[in-house]
Amino acid sequence: MRAFKTESKKLLDLMINSIYTNKEIFLRELISNASDAVDKLNFKSLSDASMELADGDLAIRISVDEGVRTLTVSDNGIGMNADELERNLGTIAHSGSEEFKSENAESQGSEVDIIGQFGVGFYSAFMVAKHVRVVSRAFGSEEANAWDSDGLEGYTIEPAERAGHGTDVILTLRDDESAESGEAGEDYGRYLTEWTIKDLVRRYSNYVRYPIQMMVTKSRQKPKPEDAGDDYTPEWEDYKELETLNSMTPIWKKRAADVSQEDYDEFYKSSFHDFEAPLRTASFHAEGALEYDALLFIPGRAPFDLYSKDYEKGLALYSSNVLIMEKCADLLPDYYNFVRGVVDSQDVSLNISRETLQQNRQLRAIARRVEKKVTSELEDMRDNDREAYETFFDNFGRGLKYGIYSSYGMKADELADLLLFWSAREQKMVTLAEYAAAMPEGQQAIYYAAGDSRERLAKMPVVTGALSRGYDVLLLTADVDEFTFQAMREYVARDMPKVYEDDAARAAAEQAVADGAEPELEDRRIEFKNVAAGDVDLATDEEKEDAQRATKDNEALCDAMCASLDGKVEKVAVSARLTDAPACITTEGPLSLEMEKVLARGPEAASDDLPKSRRVLELNAKHPVFEKLVAAQEAGDTDKIGLYAGLLYDQALLVEGMLPEDPVAFAARVCELM
């Protein structure tokens, strides 16, 4: 027996017990090695005209013998002689495939797709096998040799018999382990079952370019005997048939013109376990310094766990048609976590186990291109298939908004134009660009109201007041909406009509257009304003003067009402924004009532340090209720002023969708008035 060197024994132990986290990938590694061996022979036939080799002759075969617990992976590839067995299997981390790639780097083309890199994948067999025997016969040789090892002390190489060129890797599986001390046992015998082998091949090696074949058991009905009577019961029999387990040609490497949308839909449904067809499909191929294929899908519905902590984003990553990671999270930003698909590249730098990736510029470059492609597809859907886009946004728009918020507005340039909000005036979903384009001359901000219901928001006094003055209001009903606007701070509206500093400049521009010139356009920065904020000024100069005068004339009344509310509001003032309602609550500062409600539902709700909005009770001086307040003040009836102040404040809270702080006291006030 030839002993492994001491260092090699330590390295082999690492191969078996530490590098790979998932035992079942051993079959992927052995199939990849077999594919490389077949590829090498195929390449040799391309450069040697004397070799007669048909593609149909090349295959990988899997067979099992449950009686002796062996699993065999065979190929009819290039094979190895005794020296090559010594060099490739006796020397850990020596990769014959990598050596082949280096020697033939200039002459390889698309006909050769070598997978191996590190020379350690073979040793993953010892994770499930207690003994491995490799029988190999080099192409053109009449002799075969066998490499035997238990993966512990060493290995032997001796002459053997094999009918033709190629390699057999024969694994004698470990004994099954029973559960101990509450830990699950290990069922190594499952790797001898047809179902398990089929599942592993289709999951990891479905797109290896050569057929992976296995004799499988099937059932068929026996022919009906000629003398059988009418009461004959059909009989069935099992039989064996050679079946190809893999599909070989990946759909993402076919030309888009050769694949129908039905084919893409079927691949999506079967691969990602969705019963609905995707809303959008994008397939592209990149060449140059980094070559890869990508097939992306935008789902038609959101998975039930999309916003749970257990949801895993990511694209399936393949290298040379072999699955490396089922979900590579680094290929997608969080706000595009709903995208599903495949990326296949032989250029990405894998780590030694091929289970995870090295963080490198190739991966980042692919991720940037994927992100741009997804953005482009969403923009095209938004502009040319609005109904489908609104369906998409209903499912996944929350993630786009959160992408802006979580990046503190840094992603606003990429995502802002993908957002949709409900327009109170248009009664439909609009983009920020569409809102800006419809703004009347002189409007300086994008106005919005935040709450839990469009219907309630549309009836709020501050909203109806803005609409009556000709300003549209976006109605925000998602809890992240207002936080998103706070993070964005402003929206850059492109190609807006130029705003001129004075009448002379405007007149000159209008004359230029009349003479045939193109209208001047500009990019305009427009801030976001909550219509319930205290600093929103939509009234005319006359309305503002009237409100200021009424506040000054009734200063004592306002102070008395503020005092009776005992710190619930910062102040009480006459409003210039109200039209029909007797009163409303506005806020000063960055925290609105709706943001306060959202925070109150969060994990810090019980904290005493939860921030509160700075509230202002605004009164409508033109409403009959105001006359009652003035009369109570003139009569010196402080009790009635306190009663009215509390009632108006609680009523305004209800309009905002918030419960009075003391519902019993509110009910008592109503009963007292009755």
XYZ file of C-alpha atoms in Angstrom, residues 34-521:
488
model
C -16.858 12.264 -15.649
C -18.044 15.116 -17.876
C -14.520 16.559 -17.917
C -13.102 13.172 -18.951
C -15.582 12.921 -21.823
C -14.854 16.530 -22.817
C -11.137 15.799 -22.981
C -11.752 12.884 -25.331
C -14.106 14.995 -27.407
C -11.473 17.721 -27.670
C -8.849 15.166 -28.687
C -11.133 13.913 -31.463
C -11.501 17.450 -32.811
C -7.744 17.803 -33.185
C -7.086 14.249 -34.415
C -8.750 13.457 -37.744
C -7.899 9.743 -37.402
C -10.270 9.376 -34.442
C -13.817 8.435 -35.316
C -16.035 9.574 -32.476
C -19.721 10.391 -32.669
C -21.416 12.596 -30.067
C -23.948 9.842 -29.466
C -21.139 7.578 -28.274
C -20.293 9.808 -25.331
C -22.221 9.306 -22.103
C -22.082 8.986 -18.333
C -23.651 5.943 -16.695
C -24.841 5.482 -13.093
C -25.537 2.032 -11.668
C -26.263 0.631 -8.222
C -26.036 -2.743 -6.514
C -28.107 -2.666 -3.358
C -26.897 -6.128 -2.313
C -23.298 -4.984 -1.786
C -24.231 -1.282 -1.302
C -22.223 0.035 -4.267
C -22.907 3.046 -6.449
C -20.903 3.354 -9.676
C -20.386 6.416 -11.891
C -18.907 5.401 -15.254
C -17.813 7.355 -18.294
C -16.329 6.483 -21.681
C -14.014 9.467 -21.712
C -10.258 9.865 -22.029
C -9.416 7.522 -19.137
C -6.178 7.379 -17.122
C -3.099 5.162 -17.093
C -1.287 4.108 -13.917
C 0.894 7.226 -13.799
C -2.118 9.486 -14.211
C -3.998 7.657 -11.470
C -0.985 8.218 -9.214
C -0.705 11.873 -10.144
C -4.416 12.787 -10.163
C -5.780 10.700 -7.287
C -2.683 10.044 -5.190
C -1.811 13.729 -5.086
C -4.533 15.651 -3.305
C -5.458 19.025 -4.827
C -3.785 18.193 -8.133
C -6.353 18.933 -10.833
C -5.898 17.127 -14.112
C -8.759 19.171 -15.533
C -7.136 22.447 -14.564
C -3.857 21.245 -16.061
C -5.676 20.321 -19.270
C -7.325 23.750 -19.431
C -3.958 25.477 -19.029
C -2.238 23.371 -21.701
C -5.045 23.913 -24.223
C -6.137 27.430 -23.320
C -5.613 28.858 -26.794
C -7.249 26.040 -28.758
C -10.344 25.428 -26.627
C -13.641 26.626 -27.966
C -17.303 26.205 -27.211
C -16.997 22.487 -27.906
C -15.068 21.986 -24.670
C -16.449 22.977 -21.278
C -14.101 21.739 -18.560
C -15.605 22.067 -15.066
C -12.893 20.964 -12.609
C -10.571 23.469 -10.967
C -9.184 22.330 -7.627
C -8.599 18.578 -7.785
C -10.525 17.904 -4.581
C -14.062 17.133 -5.797
C -13.282 13.428 -6.174
C -12.525 13.104 -2.451
C -16.062 14.221 -1.559
C -16.950 10.578 -2.329
C -15.494 9.625 1.054
C -18.239 11.605 2.793
C -20.640 8.783 1.912
C -18.311 5.883 1.050
C -16.141 3.717 3.266
C -14.211 2.485 0.255
C -13.652 3.868 -3.256
C -12.338 1.904 -6.222
C -11.466 3.641 -9.491
C -10.986 1.447 -12.556
C -9.640 3.357 -15.554
C -8.346 2.602 -19.018
C -6.702 5.365 -21.034
C -7.881 5.962 -24.589
C -5.658 4.045 -27.019
C -4.307 1.751 -24.319
C -4.946 -1.970 -23.929
C -4.311 -1.932 -20.193
C -6.523 -0.882 -17.313
C -5.575 -0.081 -13.728
C -7.444 0.213 -10.454
C -6.945 2.760 -7.657
C -8.274 1.591 -4.268
C -8.528 3.481 -0.997
C -10.533 3.689 2.216
C -9.626 7.377 2.554
C -7.694 6.778 5.765
C -4.153 5.463 5.443
C -3.366 5.307 1.752
C -4.169 3.715 -1.588
C -3.106 0.949 -3.958
C -2.742 0.930 -7.730
C -2.771 -2.419 -9.518
C -3.653 -3.853 -12.943
C -7.337 -4.421 -13.634
C -9.761 -5.272 -16.419
C -12.013 -2.865 -18.329
C -13.625 -3.538 -21.714
C -13.074 -0.069 -23.171
C -11.583 3.334 -22.501
C -13.006 5.437 -19.680
C -13.342 5.340 -15.916
C -15.541 3.629 -13.319
C -15.757 5.205 -9.858
C -17.186 2.540 -7.545
C -18.349 3.677 -4.096
C -19.041 1.193 -1.324
C -21.396 3.198 0.849
C -20.990 3.591 4.586
C -23.279 1.717 6.943
C -26.420 3.564 7.962
C -26.219 5.350 11.309
C -29.054 5.299 13.824
C -30.133 8.367 15.750
C -28.298 9.015 19.005
C -28.643 11.578 21.807
C -31.465 13.377 20.060
C -29.483 13.814 16.847
C -30.769 12.443 13.558
C -29.021 9.442 12.071
C -27.559 9.195 8.575
C -29.284 7.115 5.896
C -26.516 6.430 3.391
C -28.645 3.751 1.754
C -30.876 6.385 0.200
C -28.132 7.098 -2.328
C -28.868 3.667 -3.813
C -32.511 4.486 -4.586
C -33.620 5.533 -8.048
C -35.662 8.478 -6.751
C -32.745 9.998 -4.835
C -30.310 9.607 -7.723
C -32.782 11.125 -10.192
C -33.438 14.023 -7.827
C -29.733 14.772 -7.298
C -28.949 14.577 -11.019
C -31.808 16.870 -11.974
C -31.045 19.318 -9.204
C -27.282 19.649 -9.631
C -26.290 18.169 -12.987
C -29.386 18.486 -15.151
C -27.551 20.570 -17.743
C -24.296 18.635 -18.057
C -23.825 18.469 -21.826
C -23.560 14.663 -22.030
C -26.379 12.206 -21.283
C -26.394 10.835 -17.747
C -28.004 7.415 -18.011
C -29.254 4.808 -15.573
C -31.239 1.590 -15.773
C -34.542 2.387 -14.073
C -37.468 0.234 -13.079
C -40.703 0.840 -14.940
C -44.060 -0.870 -14.985
C -46.178 -2.012 -17.909
C -49.336 -4.002 -18.435
C -48.895 -7.573 -19.536
C -50.530 -8.642 -22.811
C -54.006 -10.089 -22.305
C -53.989 -13.886 -22.762
C -55.996 -15.111 -25.738
C -58.051 -17.475 -23.563
C -58.819 -14.834 -20.928
C -62.477 -14.397 -20.088
C -64.526 -11.251 -19.633
C -63.656 -11.185 -15.937
C -59.930 -10.937 -16.679
C -58.063 -8.584 -14.372
C -55.112 -6.792 -16.046
C -51.723 -7.793 -14.701
C -48.635 -5.613 -14.504
C -44.951 -6.378 -14.579
C -41.772 -4.467 -13.761
C -39.000 -4.126 -16.304
C -35.707 -2.298 -16.628
C -35.036 0.423 -19.191
C -32.068 2.700 -19.810
C -33.189 6.269 -19.149
C -31.434 9.598 -19.638
C -31.838 11.533 -16.392
C -30.687 14.980 -17.490
C -32.048 17.404 -20.094
C -28.493 18.428 -21.179
C -29.331 21.638 -23.052
C -30.191 24.497 -20.655
C -32.968 26.754 -21.849
C -30.938 29.873 -20.995
C -28.243 28.961 -23.512
C -30.675 28.672 -26.393
C -31.290 31.653 -28.647
C -34.326 33.613 -27.500
C -35.743 33.338 -31.021
C -35.718 29.538 -30.688
C -37.653 29.437 -27.415
C -41.358 30.205 -27.118
C -42.840 32.063 -24.175
C -44.739 28.878 -23.332
C -41.392 27.077 -22.978
C -40.085 29.822 -20.671
C -43.305 29.717 -18.632
C -43.103 25.967 -18.234
C -39.445 26.148 -17.171
C -40.312 28.855 -14.642
C -43.229 26.950 -13.140
C -41.348 23.680 -12.832
C -38.060 25.181 -11.623
C -39.438 27.678 -9.123
C -42.575 25.815 -8.049
C -45.087 28.475 -9.034
C -48.488 27.693 -10.535
C -48.749 31.103 -12.253
C -46.809 32.174 -15.327
C -44.320 35.023 -14.793
C -45.302 38.588 -15.613
C -42.060 39.188 -17.461
C -39.191 37.100 -18.862
C -35.743 38.410 -19.800
C -32.953 36.367 -21.372
C -29.551 37.790 -22.270
C -25.974 36.778 -22.986
C -22.904 38.803 -22.047
C -19.536 38.523 -23.765
C -16.163 40.152 -23.333
C -13.925 40.043 -20.285
C -16.751 38.298 -18.432
C -18.994 35.826 -20.232
C -22.265 34.585 -18.814
C -25.878 33.766 -19.629
C -28.830 34.951 -17.591
C -32.529 34.128 -17.584
C -34.661 36.293 -15.306
C -38.317 36.129 -14.323
C -40.583 38.676 -12.652
C -43.248 36.576 -10.889
C -46.950 37.135 -11.363
C -47.634 36.939 -7.634
C -45.781 37.417 -4.379
C -44.813 34.287 -2.424
C -46.542 34.057 0.939
C -43.272 34.454 2.856
C -41.804 37.323 0.807
C -41.723 39.752 3.727
C -40.832 37.221 6.410
C -37.389 36.828 7.938
C -37.185 33.285 6.550
C -37.438 34.363 2.905
C -34.249 33.800 0.909
C -33.543 35.892 -2.159
C -31.137 34.956 -4.910
C -30.665 33.575 -8.387
C -29.633 30.017 -9.163
C -25.934 30.108 -10.021
C -24.459 27.622 -12.457
C -20.885 27.254 -13.595
C -20.444 25.381 -16.864
C -24.028 24.086 -16.568
C -23.451 22.646 -13.069
C -25.496 24.049 -10.190
C -23.259 25.791 -7.656
C -25.809 27.611 -5.501
C -29.586 27.356 -5.558
C -29.904 30.934 -4.315
C -26.959 33.266 -4.755
C -28.065 36.305 -2.748
C -25.182 38.479 -3.956
C -26.620 38.602 -7.475
C -29.679 40.630 -6.417
C -30.160 43.789 -4.349
C -32.704 43.493 -1.550
C -35.274 45.630 -3.348
C -35.280 43.168 -6.255
C -35.511 40.136 -3.989
C -38.637 38.975 -5.827
C -36.730 38.233 -9.063
C -36.147 34.579 -9.866
C -33.888 33.093 -12.476
C -30.558 31.635 -13.457
C -27.048 32.944 -14.077
C -24.527 30.613 -15.728
C -20.869 31.605 -16.005
C -17.618 29.698 -16.130
C -15.707 32.895 -15.287
C -16.802 33.433 -11.677
C -14.212 32.540 -9.057
C -15.565 29.747 -6.878
C -14.150 28.669 -3.570
C -12.725 25.203 -3.125
C -16.038 23.546 -2.203
C -17.943 25.153 -5.080
C -20.785 25.644 -2.612
C -20.219 29.357 -2.055
C -18.567 32.131 -3.990
C -15.500 34.215 -3.488
C -16.443 37.875 -3.239
C -14.942 39.301 -6.384
C -15.335 41.856 -9.117
C -16.789 39.302 -11.561
C -19.699 38.633 -9.258
C -20.277 42.336 -8.655
C -20.172 43.020 -12.397
C -22.821 40.371 -13.062
C -24.980 41.735 -10.234
C -24.812 45.269 -11.669
C -25.853 44.039 -15.110
C -28.690 41.965 -13.657
C -29.937 44.982 -11.703
C -29.897 47.190 -14.805
C -31.732 44.545 -16.796
C -34.453 44.196 -14.162
C -34.848 47.983 -14.001
C -35.094 48.179 -17.794
C -37.753 45.464 -17.892
C -39.796 47.188 -15.180
C -39.587 50.529 -16.971
C -40.727 48.935 -20.205
C -43.643 47.241 -18.434
C -44.584 50.526 -16.737
C -44.638 52.419 -20.034
C -46.123 49.786 -22.349
C -48.214 47.439 -20.198
C -49.562 49.559 -17.371
C -52.116 47.009 -16.185
C -49.437 44.350 -15.764
C -47.153 46.861 -14.049
C -49.829 47.827 -11.547
C -50.279 44.133 -10.783
C -46.523 43.860 -10.266
C -46.439 46.958 -8.062
C -49.321 45.744 -5.947
C -47.281 42.607 -5.226
C -43.760 43.986 -4.931
C -43.911 47.793 -4.719
C -43.374 47.765 -0.974
C -39.884 46.356 -1.507
C -38.963 49.162 -3.922
C -40.082 51.780 -1.409
C -38.154 50.081 1.360
C -35.097 50.035 -0.905
C -35.130 53.828 -0.929
C -35.816 54.120 2.784
C -33.217 51.563 3.903
C -30.544 53.211 1.736
C -31.338 56.628 3.276
C -32.415 57.872 -0.140
C -29.226 56.838 -1.959
C -31.220 54.540 -4.278
C -33.841 57.168 -5.083
C -32.354 57.939 -8.506
C -32.696 54.281 -9.543
C -36.069 53.517 -7.959
C -38.120 56.722 -7.697
C -39.543 56.519 -11.210
C -40.718 52.950 -10.593
C -42.991 53.969 -7.718
C -46.764 54.317 -8.038
C -49.144 56.214 -5.736
C -52.885 56.842 -5.749
C -53.874 60.242 -7.092
C -56.828 61.804 -5.266
C -57.635 63.968 -8.299
C -57.049 61.427 -11.071
C -58.505 58.505 -9.079
C -55.803 56.137 -10.326
C -52.210 55.113 -9.699
C -49.652 57.588 -11.048
C -45.882 57.854 -11.108
C -44.076 60.799 -9.579
C -43.171 61.951 -13.090
C -46.851 61.919 -14.098
C -47.791 63.853 -10.961
C -45.104 66.458 -11.641
C -46.122 66.841 -15.296
C -49.725 67.608 -14.264
C -48.838 70.216 -11.612
C -50.344 73.678 -12.172
C -47.979 76.564 -12.733
C -46.553 77.819 -9.470
C -46.884 74.557 -7.506
C -43.671 74.110 -5.559
C -44.117 70.715 -3.881
C -45.553 67.236 -4.299
C -48.407 67.037 -1.803
C -49.427 63.857 -0.049
C -51.542 62.560 2.820
C -50.744 59.383 4.741
C -53.177 56.994 6.384
C -54.585 53.492 6.325
C -57.433 53.972 3.837
C -57.812 55.863 0.553
C -61.497 56.423 1.254
C -60.827 58.031 4.626
C -57.903 60.072 3.358
C -59.966 61.439 0.469
C -62.468 62.866 2.995
C -59.898 64.488 5.263
C -60.343 68.267 5.495
C -56.702 68.982 4.589
C -57.055 66.830 1.439
C -60.365 68.274 0.291
C -58.970 71.743 0.948
C -55.952 71.097 -1.285
C -58.099 69.592 -4.040
C -60.474 72.553 -3.966
C -57.524 74.837 -4.637
C -56.462 72.827 -7.712
C -53.635 70.785 -6.156
C -53.505 67.013 -6.495
C -52.720 64.929 -3.406
C -51.073 61.507 -3.364
C -52.819 59.200 -0.900
C -50.282 56.980 0.867
C -51.613 53.867 2.569
C -48.515 51.707 3.100
C -46.690 52.127 6.416
C -43.352 52.628 4.621
C -44.640 55.333 2.253
C -44.064 58.443 4.318
C -40.718 57.174 5.599
C -39.721 56.696 1.955
C -40.602 60.316 1.142
C -38.707 61.479 4.214
C -35.623 59.575 2.997
C -35.952 60.947 -0.546
C -36.572 64.538 0.623
C -37.138 65.605 -2.980
C -37.865 64.288 -6.447
C -35.963 65.338 -9.564
C -38.568 65.858 -12.294
C -36.955 65.639 -15.728
C -37.788 67.844 -18.728
C -40.202 70.141 -16.924
C -41.276 73.475 -18.506
C -38.718 76.077 -17.519
C -39.695 78.440 -14.714
C -38.607 82.016 -15.466
C -37.486 84.495 -12.855
C -39.576 87.410 -14.101
C -42.300 88.344 -16.566
C -39.828 89.757 -19.076
C -37.912 86.465 -19.334
C -41.166 84.559 -19.654
C -42.440 86.868 -22.391
C -39.175 86.535 -24.317
C -39.355 82.756 -24.119
C -42.987 82.731 -25.273
C -42.069 84.924 -28.237
C -39.203 82.592 -29.148
C -41.595 79.635 -29.171
C -44.026 81.618 -31.316
C -41.158 82.187 -33.746
C -40.554 78.442 -34.049
C -38.119 77.669 -31.242
C -38.525 74.584 -29.029
C -39.918 75.279 -25.541
C -37.171 75.407 -22.911
C -37.101 72.515 -20.449
